[in-house]
């Protein structure tokens, strides 16, 4: 591990797969992924655990919940929705817009990552191998949810984009995609207790900031 003192890496809320027990907790079982992407993120956590066990390397995995904000990936929902609405293009909306997401603004993500980096993962002295906890271990390995704490229905999310752009969306309502999950809602209590994480950006403010950035960057 080349002298690394503490490895913090990105996991994903997708590891929860078919779990419908909300809010989603790091202490829940995550052995039922619904996509290959989710399976690779779960594998990421398992690989980190093996390094923590073999080399006593502290590792911390952060399960990101629907990150959004300026400079976001152009293949993600907020970017695609904003572009389609501003161009007057038809907007495909899966699950008829009824699923919910725990949107997390990029500034809150960055603060959480920095705080996690400063909190080196430790072994859990109360770990019981006969009744294993999915979120901790007998080795210096931890996983945390990092979410916004405010699940929003997709149709409401689109309304916020409409408000920020001043334009109406032309919706094409479609069934849920195979491999997608209907809802996400992060239980961030472990992260709050261990590092003092507290998201501060509401989805209303976050969407407005993104649209302002998009208009300025693309001059539209």
Tab-separated table of C-alpha atoms in Angstrom, residues 122-128 136-139:
chain	number	residue	atom	x	y	z
A	122	UNK	CA	-10.311	2.037	13.567
A	123	UNK	CA	-11.281	-1.510	14.430
A	124	UNK	CA	-14.557	-1.928	16.319
A	125	UNK	CA	-13.774	-3.198	19.822
A	126	UNK	CA	-17.376	-4.418	20.122
A	127	UNK	CA	-17.367	-6.314	16.830
A	128	UNK	CA	-18.920	-9.777	17.187
A	136	UNK	CA	-17.804	-2.114	10.997
A	137	UNK	CA	-15.133	-4.765	11.474
A	138	UNK	CA	-12.483	-6.220	13.757
A	139	UNK	CA	-9.942	-4.561	11.431
